[in-house]
mmCIF file of C-alpha atoms in Angstrom:
data_model
loop_
_atom_site.group_PDB
_atom_site.id
_atom_site.type_symbol
_atom_site.label_atom_id
_atom_site.label_comp_id
_atom_site.label_asym_id
_atom_site.label_seq_id
_atom_site.Cartn_x
_atom_site.Cartn_y
_atom_site.Cartn_z
ATOM 1 C CA MET J 1 3.110 -44.434 -5.533
ATOM 2 C CA PHE J 2 0.926 -41.733 -5.309
ATOM 3 C CA ASP J 3 1.710 -40.687 -1.452
ATOM 4 C CA CYS J 4 5.192 -41.199 -2.578
ATOM 5 C CA MET J 5 4.775 -38.583 -5.748
ATOM 6 C CA VAL J 6 2.607 -35.962 -3.435
ATOM 7 C CA ALA J 7 5.468 -35.995 -0.312
ATOM 8 C CA VAL J 8 8.502 -35.873 -3.080
ATOM 9 C CA GLU J 9 7.204 -32.812 -4.493
ATOM 10 C CA ALA J 10 5.843 -31.377 -1.567
ATOM 11 C CA ALA J 11 9.166 -31.850 0.479
ATOM 12 C CA ALA J 12 11.104 -30.406 -2.934
ATOM 13 C CA THR J 13 8.683 -27.312 -2.838
ATOM 14 C CA MET J 14 9.201 -26.858 0.930
ATOM 15 C CA THR J 15 12.957 -27.140 0.479
ATOM 16 C CA ALA J 16 12.188 -23.993 -1.685
ATOM 17 C CA ALA J 17 10.182 -22.520 -0.695
ATOM 18 C CA LEU J 18 11.774 -22.700 3.359
ATOM 19 C CA SER J 19 15.036 -21.194 2.137
ATOM 20 C CA VAL J 20 13.240 -18.033 0.259
ATOM 21 C CA LEU J 21 11.837 -17.133 3.817
ATOM 22 C CA VAL J 22 14.463 -17.875 5.886
ATOM 23 C CA LEU J 23 16.844 -15.663 3.457
ATOM 24 C CA ILE J 24 14.291 -13.009 3.620
ATOM 25 C CA ILE J 25 14.058 -13.559 7.984
ATOM 26 C CA VAL J 26 17.808 -14.056 8.478
ATOM 27 C CA SER J 27 19.101 -11.468 6.065
ATOM 28 C CA LYS J 28 17.089 -8.788 8.330
ATOM 29 C CA ARG J 29 18.687 -10.144 11.118
ATOM 30 C CA PHE J 30 22.049 -10.278 10.165
ATOM 31 C CA LEU J 31 21.929 -6.561 8.985
ATOM 32 C CA ARG J 32 21.902 -5.896 12.946
ATOM 33 C CA ILE J 33 24.401 -8.425 13.970
ATOM 34 C CA LEU J 34 26.148 -6.379 12.207
ATOM 35 C CA ALA J 35 25.610 -2.940 12.774
ATOM 36 C CA LYS J 36 27.031 -4.661 16.930
ATOM 37 C CA ALA J 37 29.973 -6.017 15.279
ATOM 38 C CA ILE J 38 30.602 -2.443 13.857
ATOM 39 C CA GLU J 39 29.786 -0.431 16.942
ATOM 40 C CA GLY J 40 32.618 -3.319 18.583
ATOM 41 C CA GLU J 41 30.437 -5.191 20.791
ATOM 42 C CA VAL J 42 30.557 -8.603 18.738
ATOM 43 C CA SER J 43 33.866 -10.020 17.362
ATOM 44 C CA GLY J 44 34.357 -11.052 13.894
ATOM 45 C CA GLN J 45 34.701 -14.709 14.877
ATOM 46 C CA ALA J 46 31.850 -14.665 16.215
ATOM 47 C CA ILE J 47 29.555 -13.341 13.444
ATOM 48 C CA PHE J 48 28.961 -16.483 11.968
ATOM 49 C CA LEU J 49 28.319 -18.237 14.088
ATOM 50 C CA LEU J 50 25.975 -15.849 15.350
ATOM 51 C CA LEU J 51 24.789 -16.139 11.590
ATOM 52 C CA GLY J 52 24.034 -20.167 12.293
ATOM 53 C CA LEU J 53 22.331 -20.452 15.142
ATOM 54 C CA LYS J 54 20.081 -17.545 13.307
ATOM 55 C CA ILE J 55 19.428 -19.854 10.574
ATOM 56 C CA VAL J 56 18.686 -23.329 12.265
ATOM 57 C CA ALA J 57 15.882 -21.059 14.832
ATOM 58 C CA ALA J 58 14.280 -19.489 11.828
ATOM 59 C CA THR J 59 13.925 -22.809 9.875
ATOM 60 C CA ILE J 60 12.530 -24.419 12.898
ATOM 61 C CA SER J 61 10.132 -21.775 13.525
ATOM 62 C CA LEU J 62 9.320 -20.996 10.000
ATOM 63 C CA LEU J 63 9.043 -25.288 9.548
ATOM 64 C CA PRO J 64 5.121 -24.532 9.412
ATOM 65 C CA SER J 65 4.188 -21.637 6.678
ATOM 66 C CA ALA J 66 6.470 -23.578 4.759
ATOM 67 C CA ALA J 67 4.905 -27.007 5.339
ATOM 68 C CA PHE J 68 1.488 -25.480 4.371
ATOM 69 C CA LEU J 69 2.913 -23.283 1.517
ATOM 70 C CA ALA J 70 4.152 -26.891 -0.380
ATOM 71 C CA VAL J 71 1.137 -28.650 0.133
ATOM 72 C CA LEU J 72 -0.576 -25.244 -1.287
ATOM 73 C CA MET J 73 1.064 -25.498 -4.559
ATOM 74 C CA THR J 74 1.853 -28.956 -4.951
ATOM 75 C CA LEU J 75 -2.251 -29.901 -4.972
ATOM 76 C CA GLY J 76 -2.512 -26.369 -7.352
ATOM 77 C CA ARG J 77 -0.162 -27.844 -9.570
ATOM 78 C CA MET J 78 -1.921 -30.882 -9.428
ATOM 79 C CA TYR J 79 -5.177 -29.194 -10.335
ATOM 80 C CA ARG J 80 -3.728 -26.692 -12.728
ATOM 81 C CA ASP J 81 -2.505 -30.015 -14.401
ATOM 82 C CA ASN J 82 -5.776 -31.688 -14.394
ATOM 83 C CA GLU J 83 -3.981 -34.736 -12.915
ATOM 84 C CA MET J 84 -6.673 -34.084 -10.314
ATOM 85 C CA SER J 85 -9.653 -34.908 -12.646
ATOM 86 C CA VAL J 86 -7.835 -38.401 -13.724
ATOM 87 C CA LEU J 87 -7.395 -38.761 -10.118
ATOM 88 C CA ALA J 88 -11.022 -38.619 -9.656
ATOM 89 C CA SER J 89 -11.854 -40.821 -12.760
ATOM 90 C CA ALA J 90 -10.174 -43.361 -10.884
ATOM 91 C CA GLY J 91 -11.766 -42.627 -7.706
ATOM 92 C CA ALA J 92 -9.156 -41.258 -5.804
ATOM 93 C CA GLY J 93 -11.672 -39.064 -3.422
ATOM 94 C CA LEU J 94 -10.464 -36.507 -1.254
ATOM 95 C CA ALA J 95 -9.928 -38.951 1.913
ATOM 96 C CA ARG J 96 -7.284 -40.866 -0.717
ATOM 97 C CA LEU J 97 -6.074 -36.713 -0.967
ATOM 98 C CA TYR J 98 -5.607 -36.504 2.776
ATOM 99 C CA ARG J 99 -3.716 -39.928 2.477
ATOM 100 C CA ALA J 100 -0.949 -38.479 0.956
ATOM 101 C CA VAL J 101 -0.685 -35.218 1.903
ATOM 102 C CA LEU J 102 -0.458 -37.149 5.788
ATOM 103 C CA VAL J 103 2.790 -38.959 4.796
ATOM 104 C CA PHE J 104 4.269 -36.228 3.852
ATOM 105 C CA VAL J 105 2.924 -34.120 7.069
ATOM 106 C CA LEU J 106 3.389 -36.588 9.566
ATOM 107 C CA PRO J 107 6.971 -37.441 9.600
ATOM 108 C CA LEU J 108 7.319 -33.941 9.556
ATOM 109 C CA VAL J 109 5.285 -33.073 12.110
ATOM 110 C CA VAL J 110 7.091 -35.782 14.288
ATOM 111 C CA VAL J 111 10.389 -33.669 13.200
ATOM 112 C CA GLY J 112 9.411 -30.506 13.944
ATOM 113 C CA TRP J 113 8.177 -31.548 17.927
ATOM 114 C CA TYR J 114 12.113 -32.172 18.231
ATOM 115 C CA LEU J 115 12.890 -29.362 16.770
ATOM 116 C CA ALA J 116 10.740 -26.983 18.465
ATOM 117 C CA LEU J 117 11.251 -29.238 22.014
ATOM 118 C CA ASN J 118 14.743 -29.462 22.006
ATOM 119 C CA VAL J 119 16.298 -28.289 19.196
ATOM 120 C CA LEU J 120 15.160 -24.562 19.158
ATOM 121 C CA PRO J 121 15.743 -23.873 23.156
ATOM 122 C CA TRP J 122 19.363 -25.024 22.678
ATOM 123 C CA THR J 123 19.974 -22.589 19.908
ATOM 124 C CA GLU J 124 18.591 -19.683 21.841
ATOM 125 C CA GLN J 125 21.556 -20.937 25.095
ATOM 126 C CA GLN J 126 24.238 -20.672 22.612
ATOM 127 C CA THR J 127 23.147 -16.979 21.224
ATOM 128 C CA ARG J 128 22.802 -16.396 24.412
ATOM 129 C CA LYS J 129 26.352 -17.270 25.512
ATOM 130 C CA LEU J 130 28.232 -16.007 22.930
ATOM 131 C CA TYR J 131 26.595 -13.163 23.758
ATOM 132 C CA GLU J 132 27.544 -12.682 27.309
ATOM 133 C CA ILE J 133 31.564 -14.002 25.894
ATOM 134 C CA GLU J 134 31.652 -11.070 23.724
ATOM 135 C CA GLU J 135 29.708 -8.783 26.234
ATOM 136 C CA LYS J 136 32.960 -9.762 28.297
ATOM 137 C CA THR J 137 35.612 -9.560 25.405
ATOM 138 C CA ALA J 138 34.536 -5.984 24.142
ATOM 139 C CA ASP J 139 36.306 -3.384 25.823
ATOM 140 C CA ILE J 140 38.981 -6.124 25.294
ATOM 141 C CA ARG J 141 39.379 -5.893 21.590
ATOM 142 C CA GLY J 142 38.721 -1.949 21.517
ATOM 143 C CA ILE J 143 42.135 -1.752 22.713
ATOM 144 C CA LYS J 144 44.983 -0.937 19.205
ATOM 145 C CA GLU J 145 48.240 -0.124 19.347
ATOM 146 C CA GLY J 146 48.702 3.553 19.700
ATOM 147 C CA LYS J 147 45.088 4.308 20.000
ATOM 148 C CA PHE J 148 43.409 5.982 23.007
ATOM 149 C CA SER J 149 39.919 3.681 23.682
ATOM 150 C CA GLU J 150 36.802 3.906 25.840
ATOM 151 C CA SER J 151 35.438 1.013 27.680
ATOM 152 C CA SER J 152 31.817 0.513 27.110
ATOM 153 C CA ASP J 153 30.876 1.823 30.434
ATOM 154 C CA GLY J 154 32.916 5.002 29.784
ATOM 155 C CA ALA J 155 34.993 5.203 32.929
ATOM 156 C CA THR J 156 37.619 3.992 31.329
ATOM 157 C CA VAL J 157 40.363 4.894 28.915
ATOM 158 C CA PHE J 158 43.644 2.971 27.911
ATOM 159 C CA TYR J 159 46.584 3.533 25.575
ATOM 160 C CA VAL J 160 49.229 1.337 24.772
ATOM 161 C CA GLU J 161 51.924 2.068 22.889
ATOM 162 C CA GLU J 162 52.262 -1.737 21.500
ATOM 163 C CA TYR J 163 50.450 -4.396 22.180
ATOM 164 C CA LYS J 164 51.375 -7.944 20.679
ATOM 165 C CA GLU J 165 49.750 -11.206 22.277
ATOM 166 C CA ARG J 166 47.993 -10.708 25.799
ATOM 167 C CA GLU J 167 51.312 -11.996 27.460
ATOM 168 C CA SER J 168 52.486 -8.623 25.855
ATOM 169 C CA MET J 169 52.213 -4.910 26.269
ATOM 170 C CA ARG J 170 54.265 -2.126 26.546
ATOM 171 C CA ASN J 171 54.124 1.391 27.879
ATOM 172 C CA ILE J 172 50.391 1.764 28.914
ATOM 173 C CA PHE J 173 48.138 4.259 29.874
ATOM 174 C CA VAL J 174 45.147 4.170 31.707
ATOM 175 C CA GLN J 175 42.253 6.832 33.127
ATOM 176 C CA SER J 176 39.527 5.853 35.359
ATOM 177 C CA ASP J 177 37.075 8.353 37.212
ATOM 178 C CA GLU J 178 35.231 6.607 40.200
ATOM 179 C CA HIS J 179 33.571 8.630 42.208
ATOM 180 C CA ASN J 180 34.122 12.378 40.774
ATOM 181 C CA LYS J 181 37.523 10.817 41.928
ATOM 182 C CA LEU J 182 40.855 11.039 38.963
ATOM 183 C CA GLY J 183 43.046 7.924 38.583
ATOM 184 C CA ILE J 184 45.978 7.503 36.107
ATOM 185 C CA VAL J 185 47.971 4.416 35.979
ATOM 186 C CA SER J 186 50.900 4.156 34.070
ATOM 187 C CA SER J 187 53.304 1.077 33.567
ATOM 188 C CA ASP J 188 56.426 -0.205 31.608
ATOM 189 C CA THR J 189 54.943 -3.512 30.817
ATOM 190 C CA GLY J 190 51.298 -4.943 31.086
ATOM 191 C CA TYR J 191 49.450 -8.467 29.932
ATOM 192 C CA LEU J 192 45.404 -9.196 30.119
ATOM 193 C CA LYS J 193 44.572 -11.348 32.753
ATOM 194 C CA VAL J 194 41.234 -13.547 33.193
ATOM 195 C CA MET J 195 40.016 -14.751 36.490
ATOM 196 C CA ASP J 196 37.810 -18.478 36.886
ATOM 197 C CA ASN J 197 34.287 -16.064 36.968
ATOM 198 C CA GLY J 198 35.268 -14.606 34.082
ATOM 199 C CA ASP J 199 35.898 -10.925 35.334
ATOM 200 C CA GLN J 200 38.876 -9.839 33.266
ATOM 201 C CA PHE J 201 41.857 -7.345 34.289
ATOM 202 C CA ILE J 202 44.725 -5.465 33.082
ATOM 203 C CA VAL J 203 47.642 -6.236 35.312
ATOM 204 C CA LEU J 204 50.019 -3.368 34.604
ATOM 205 C CA GLN J 205 53.733 -3.967 36.297
ATOM 206 C CA ASN J 206 56.691 -1.637 37.797
ATOM 207 C CA GLY J 207 54.669 1.744 36.940
ATOM 208 C CA THR J 208 52.912 5.048 38.863
ATOM 209 C CA ARG J 209 49.457 5.379 39.711
ATOM 210 C CA TYR J 210 48.310 8.855 40.339
ATOM 211 C CA ASP J 211 44.788 9.647 42.973
ATOM 212 C CA GLY J 212 43.422 12.501 42.752
ATOM 213 C CA ILE J 213 40.966 15.375 42.243
ATOM 214 C CA PRO J 214 41.539 17.633 39.134
ATOM 215 C CA GLY J 215 41.214 21.327 40.214
ATOM 216 C CA THR J 216 43.723 20.184 43.282
ATOM 217 C CA ALA J 217 46.270 19.857 45.157
ATOM 218 C CA ASN J 218 45.156 16.589 46.600
ATOM 219 C CA PHE J 219 46.760 13.820 44.720
ATOM 220 C CA ILE J 220 48.035 10.685 45.902
ATOM 221 C CA ILE J 221 51.185 8.545 43.804
ATOM 222 C CA THR J 222 51.762 5.375 44.173
ATOM 223 C CA GLU J 223 54.492 3.036 42.595
ATOM 224 C CA PHE J 224 53.585 -0.343 42.536
ATOM 225 C CA LYS J 225 55.517 -3.735 40.997
ATOM 226 C CA GLU J 226 51.777 -4.542 40.353
ATOM 227 C CA TYR J 227 48.164 -3.117 39.915
ATOM 228 C CA GLY J 228 44.954 -4.707 38.383
ATOM 229 C CA VAL J 229 42.451 -2.631 36.643
ATOM 230 C CA LYS J 230 38.863 -4.814 36.219
ATOM 231 C CA ILE J 231 37.781 -3.826 33.003
ATOM 232 C CA LYS J 232 33.983 -3.638 33.690
ATOM 233 C CA GLY J 233 31.482 -5.002 31.266
ATOM 234 C CA LYS J 234 27.441 -3.083 30.141
ATOM 235 C CA SER J 235 25.032 -2.242 32.509
ATOM 236 C CA SER J 236 22.762 -4.847 32.951
ATOM 237 C CA LYS J 237 20.005 -3.009 30.350
ATOM 238 C CA ASP J 238 22.445 -2.444 27.648
ATOM 239 C CA LYS J 239 23.522 -6.360 28.178
ATOM 240 C CA GLU J 240 19.592 -8.032 27.467
ATOM 241 C CA GLU J 241 19.401 -5.536 24.278
ATOM 242 C CA GLY J 242 19.888 -8.474 21.618
ATOM 243 C CA LYS J 243 20.209 -11.474 23.560
ATOM 244 C CA PRO J 244 17.225 -14.168 23.774
ATOM 245 C CA PRO J 245 14.573 -13.983 25.782
ATOM 246 C CA GLU J 246 14.882 -15.380 29.159
ATOM 247 C CA GLN J 247 11.682 -18.096 28.382
ATOM 248 C CA SER J 248 13.657 -19.113 25.426
ATOM 249 C CA ILE J 249 15.919 -20.038 26.998
ATOM 250 C CA LYS J 250 15.047 -22.533 29.191
ATOM 251 C CA SER J 251 14.456 -26.561 28.852
ATOM 252 C CA SER J 252 11.047 -27.867 27.309
ATOM 253 C CA GLN J 253 11.455 -29.483 30.611
ATOM 254 C CA GLU J 254 11.837 -26.441 32.976
ATOM 255 C CA LEU J 255 8.595 -25.242 31.189
ATOM 256 C CA VAL J 256 6.304 -27.843 31.660
ATOM 257 C CA GLN J 257 6.650 -28.343 35.542
ATOM 258 C CA SER J 258 6.507 -23.792 36.203
ATOM 259 C CA ALA J 259 3.577 -22.476 36.360
ATOM 260 C CA GLN J 260 4.169 -19.339 35.759
ATOM 261 C CA PRO J 261 2.420 -18.309 33.034
ATOM 262 C CA ARG J 262 4.590 -16.530 30.365
ATOM 263 C CA ASP J 263 6.583 -19.941 30.616
ATOM 264 C CA ILE J 264 3.387 -21.976 29.978
ATOM 265 C CA ALA J 265 2.983 -19.717 27.105
ATOM 266 C CA GLU J 266 6.479 -20.216 26.376
ATOM 267 C CA TYR J 267 5.413 -24.177 25.995
ATOM 268 C CA GLN J 268 2.592 -23.429 23.533
ATOM 269 C CA LYS J 269 4.219 -21.229 21.029
ATOM 270 C CA ARG J 270 6.987 -24.384 21.212
ATOM 271 C CA LEU J 271 4.016 -26.558 20.642
ATOM 272 C CA ALA J 272 2.697 -24.513 17.616
ATOM 273 C CA VAL J 273 5.556 -25.833 14.964
ATOM 274 C CA PRO J 274 4.595 -29.443 15.386
ATOM 275 C CA PHE J 275 0.443 -28.162 15.887
ATOM 276 C CA GLY J 276 0.800 -25.114 12.935
ATOM 277 C CA VAL J 277 2.367 -28.224 10.640
ATOM 278 C CA LEU J 278 -1.033 -30.562 10.872
ATOM 279 C CA MET J 279 -3.061 -28.376 11.025
ATOM 280 C CA LEU J 280 -2.292 -25.686 7.535
ATOM 281 C CA GLY J 281 -1.139 -28.946 6.261
ATOM 282 C CA LEU J 282 -4.754 -30.213 6.730
ATOM 283 C CA LEU J 283 -5.729 -27.231 6.186
ATOM 284 C CA ALA J 284 -4.111 -26.619 2.317
ATOM 285 C CA VAL J 285 -5.838 -29.498 1.242
ATOM 286 C CA PRO J 286 -9.301 -28.450 0.794
ATOM 287 C CA LEU J 287 -8.445 -24.863 0.587
ATOM 288 C CA SER J 288 -6.317 -25.287 -3.084
ATOM 289 C CA ARG J 289 -9.917 -26.819 -4.135
ATOM 290 C CA LEU J 290 -10.799 -23.318 -3.916
ATOM 291 C CA ALA J 291 -10.524 -21.910 -7.261
ATOM 292 C CA PRO J 292 -8.603 -25.211 -9.523
ATOM 293 C CA ARG J 293 -8.749 -23.140 -12.760
ATOM 294 C CA ALA J 294 -6.945 -20.023 -11.199
ATOM 295 C CA GLY J 295 -3.316 -21.873 -11.732
ATOM 296 C CA VAL J 296 -0.960 -22.391 -9.090
ATOM 297 C CA TYR J 297 -0.751 -19.234 -7.653
ATOM 298 C CA GLY J 298 -4.882 -18.885 -7.879
ATOM 299 C CA ASN J 299 -4.859 -19.369 -4.717
ATOM 300 C CA LEU J 300 -2.419 -18.129 -2.902
ATOM 301 C CA PHE J 301 -3.852 -14.969 -1.864
ATOM 302 C CA ALA J 302 -7.008 -16.402 0.322
ATOM 303 C CA ALA J 303 -4.161 -18.612 2.048
ATOM 304 C CA PHE J 304 -1.724 -15.534 3.102
ATOM 305 C CA PHE J 305 -4.464 -13.661 4.226
ATOM 306 C CA ILE J 306 -5.858 -16.658 6.804
ATOM 307 C CA TYR J 307 -1.870 -17.596 7.511
ATOM 308 C CA ILE J 308 -1.533 -14.108 9.019
ATOM 309 C CA ALA J 309 -5.021 -14.780 10.473
ATOM 310 C CA TYR J 310 -3.862 -17.430 12.366
ATOM 311 C CA GLU J 311 -0.217 -16.171 12.985
ATOM 312 C CA ASN J 312 -2.025 -12.781 14.693
ATOM 313 C CA MET J 313 -4.667 -14.989 15.982
ATOM 314 C CA GLN J 314 -1.365 -16.657 18.300
ATOM 315 C CA ARG J 315 -0.141 -13.824 18.976
ATOM 316 C CA ILE J 316 -2.925 -12.422 20.715
ATOM 317 C CA MET J 317 -3.437 -15.525 22.646
ATOM 318 C CA GLN J 318 -0.450 -15.264 23.445
ATOM 319 C CA GLY J 319 -0.434 -12.296 25.024
ATOM 320 C CA MET J 320 -3.902 -12.894 27.331
ATOM 321 C CA VAL J 321 -2.525 -16.343 28.182
ATOM 322 C CA ILE J 322 1.079 -13.854 30.038
ATOM 323 C CA ALA J 323 -1.441 -11.384 30.889
ATOM 324 C CA SER J 324 -4.036 -14.236 32.424
ATOM 325 C CA LYS J 325 -6.401 -12.952 30.939
ATOM 326 C CA VAL J 326 -7.871 -17.322 29.630
ATOM 327 C CA PRO J 327 -7.323 -20.419 31.461
ATOM 328 C CA ALA J 328 -3.620 -21.568 30.298
ATOM 329 C CA TRP J 329 -5.232 -24.576 28.056
ATOM 330 C CA LEU J 330 -7.328 -22.158 25.900
ATOM 331 C CA GLY J 331 -4.729 -19.884 24.789
ATOM 332 C CA TYR J 332 -2.685 -21.448 21.724
ATOM 333 C CA SER J 333 -5.849 -24.978 21.449
ATOM 334 C CA GLY J 334 -8.735 -21.719 21.274
ATOM 335 C CA VAL J 335 -6.134 -21.074 17.046
ATOM 336 C CA TYR J 336 -6.332 -24.873 16.315
ATOM 337 C CA LEU J 337 -10.057 -25.729 17.225
ATOM 338 C CA LEU J 338 -10.713 -22.442 15.249
ATOM 339 C CA MET J 339 -8.560 -23.734 12.241
ATOM 340 C CA ALA J 340 -10.075 -27.075 12.224
ATOM 341 C CA VAL J 341 -13.690 -25.631 12.325
ATOM 342 C CA VAL J 342 -12.362 -23.292 9.186
ATOM 343 C CA THR J 343 -11.032 -26.711 7.559
ATOM 344 C CA THR J 344 -14.140 -28.487 8.126
ATOM 345 C CA ALA J 345 -16.245 -25.944 6.476
ATOM 346 C CA LEU J 346 -13.643 -25.633 3.241
ATOM 347 C CA VAL J 347 -13.926 -29.636 3.208
ATOM 348 C CA VAL J 348 -17.721 -29.603 3.479
ATOM 349 C CA ARG J 349 -17.977 -26.891 0.763
ATOM 350 C CA SER J 350 -15.150 -28.981 -1.142
ATOM 351 C CA VAL J 351 -17.273 -31.759 -1.025
ATOM 352 C CA GLY J 352 -21.207 -30.076 -1.113
ATOM 353 C CA PRO J 353 -23.378 -30.351 1.920
ATOM 354 C CA ARG J 354 -25.550 -33.040 0.545
ATOM 355 C CA TRP J 355 -22.604 -35.360 0.379
ATOM 356 C CA VAL J 356 -21.840 -34.536 4.060
ATOM 357 C CA ALA J 357 -25.497 -35.424 4.544
ATOM 358 C CA GLN J 358 -25.672 -38.191 3.177
ATOM 359 C CA LEU J 359 -22.397 -39.328 4.904
ATOM 360 C CA ILE J 360 -23.861 -38.476 8.932
ATOM 361 C CA ARG J 361 -27.125 -40.214 7.318
ATOM 362 C CA GLY J 362 -25.340 -43.221 6.829
ATOM 363 C CA TRP J 363 -23.002 -43.511 9.802
ATOM 364 C CA VAL J 364 -26.071 -42.942 12.059
ATOM 365 C CA GLY J 365 -28.958 -45.261 10.448
ATOM 366 C CA ARG J 366 -25.379 -48.019 11.224
#
């Protein structure tokens, strides 16, 4: 009964905390997506798809911090309301408290393991695919009736007097500048065509092309029945902006089989979700007893600094693994070892060194 009570209350607290944390993180990312939409890099239909993928990724990444906060606040409330004193008088000690916390934490570790190793890379893959699709159609979206529009690489200018659907364009004007040669194409009708490899063309019908160098009389005039103008995308540098890193879209199986430091660091980063839930959940138990009379929020300051230190150590060790300055096995495992030492020290402080010494002597005596 006590186990279920703690698990249910911690789950409710975690849901509320996770919602707030995700809202804070995703709102900043959503502003970046809106900025891209304003610039025409992302369509209105893709905004909410990207937002949904960002919410899923943020939810998975924030599981450890939400679980840590949930256990800390749940036990802190129980100390504040003197429920722990009643439980202690009934013979429920620290081991009993840990069992109740593990009822909540262990299923979350399993869920976090699956989400981090399978769902998280899937969201990054879908995000990257969506950005690539939006980049290919950015110039198409920029074509408006009766307005001049420039391609994303700045080399081509389009003008369409009437633009109803992909199959219907009328009175088309295209100016391109390649190798210091000016090319002007005009036609009565045209349509959009997407090739199998994803390349996009404006196919002009019954028109004329003018090629030459401005300021000279050296121009070539060509009439045609059909002429295709390729719509070029952005440069490779611009294409990578805003996209997930290459390692984040790889499957976990690919990362395990790779010997590259970046891949190893990415795999350890994913494992940090389930291991973080476990280690932070265990740490929250003794930490909640540091100031039992300070109320439910009295121990959050110490928890905040410990969590910030934990996150910074993870990032530092990840950078050192990528730079091959430490062995790969020592990356995140070194952080977990330090967390285990801190948790043990807090447990000893909570129960008292004498009790620990007596416990050790009892084990040795056996």
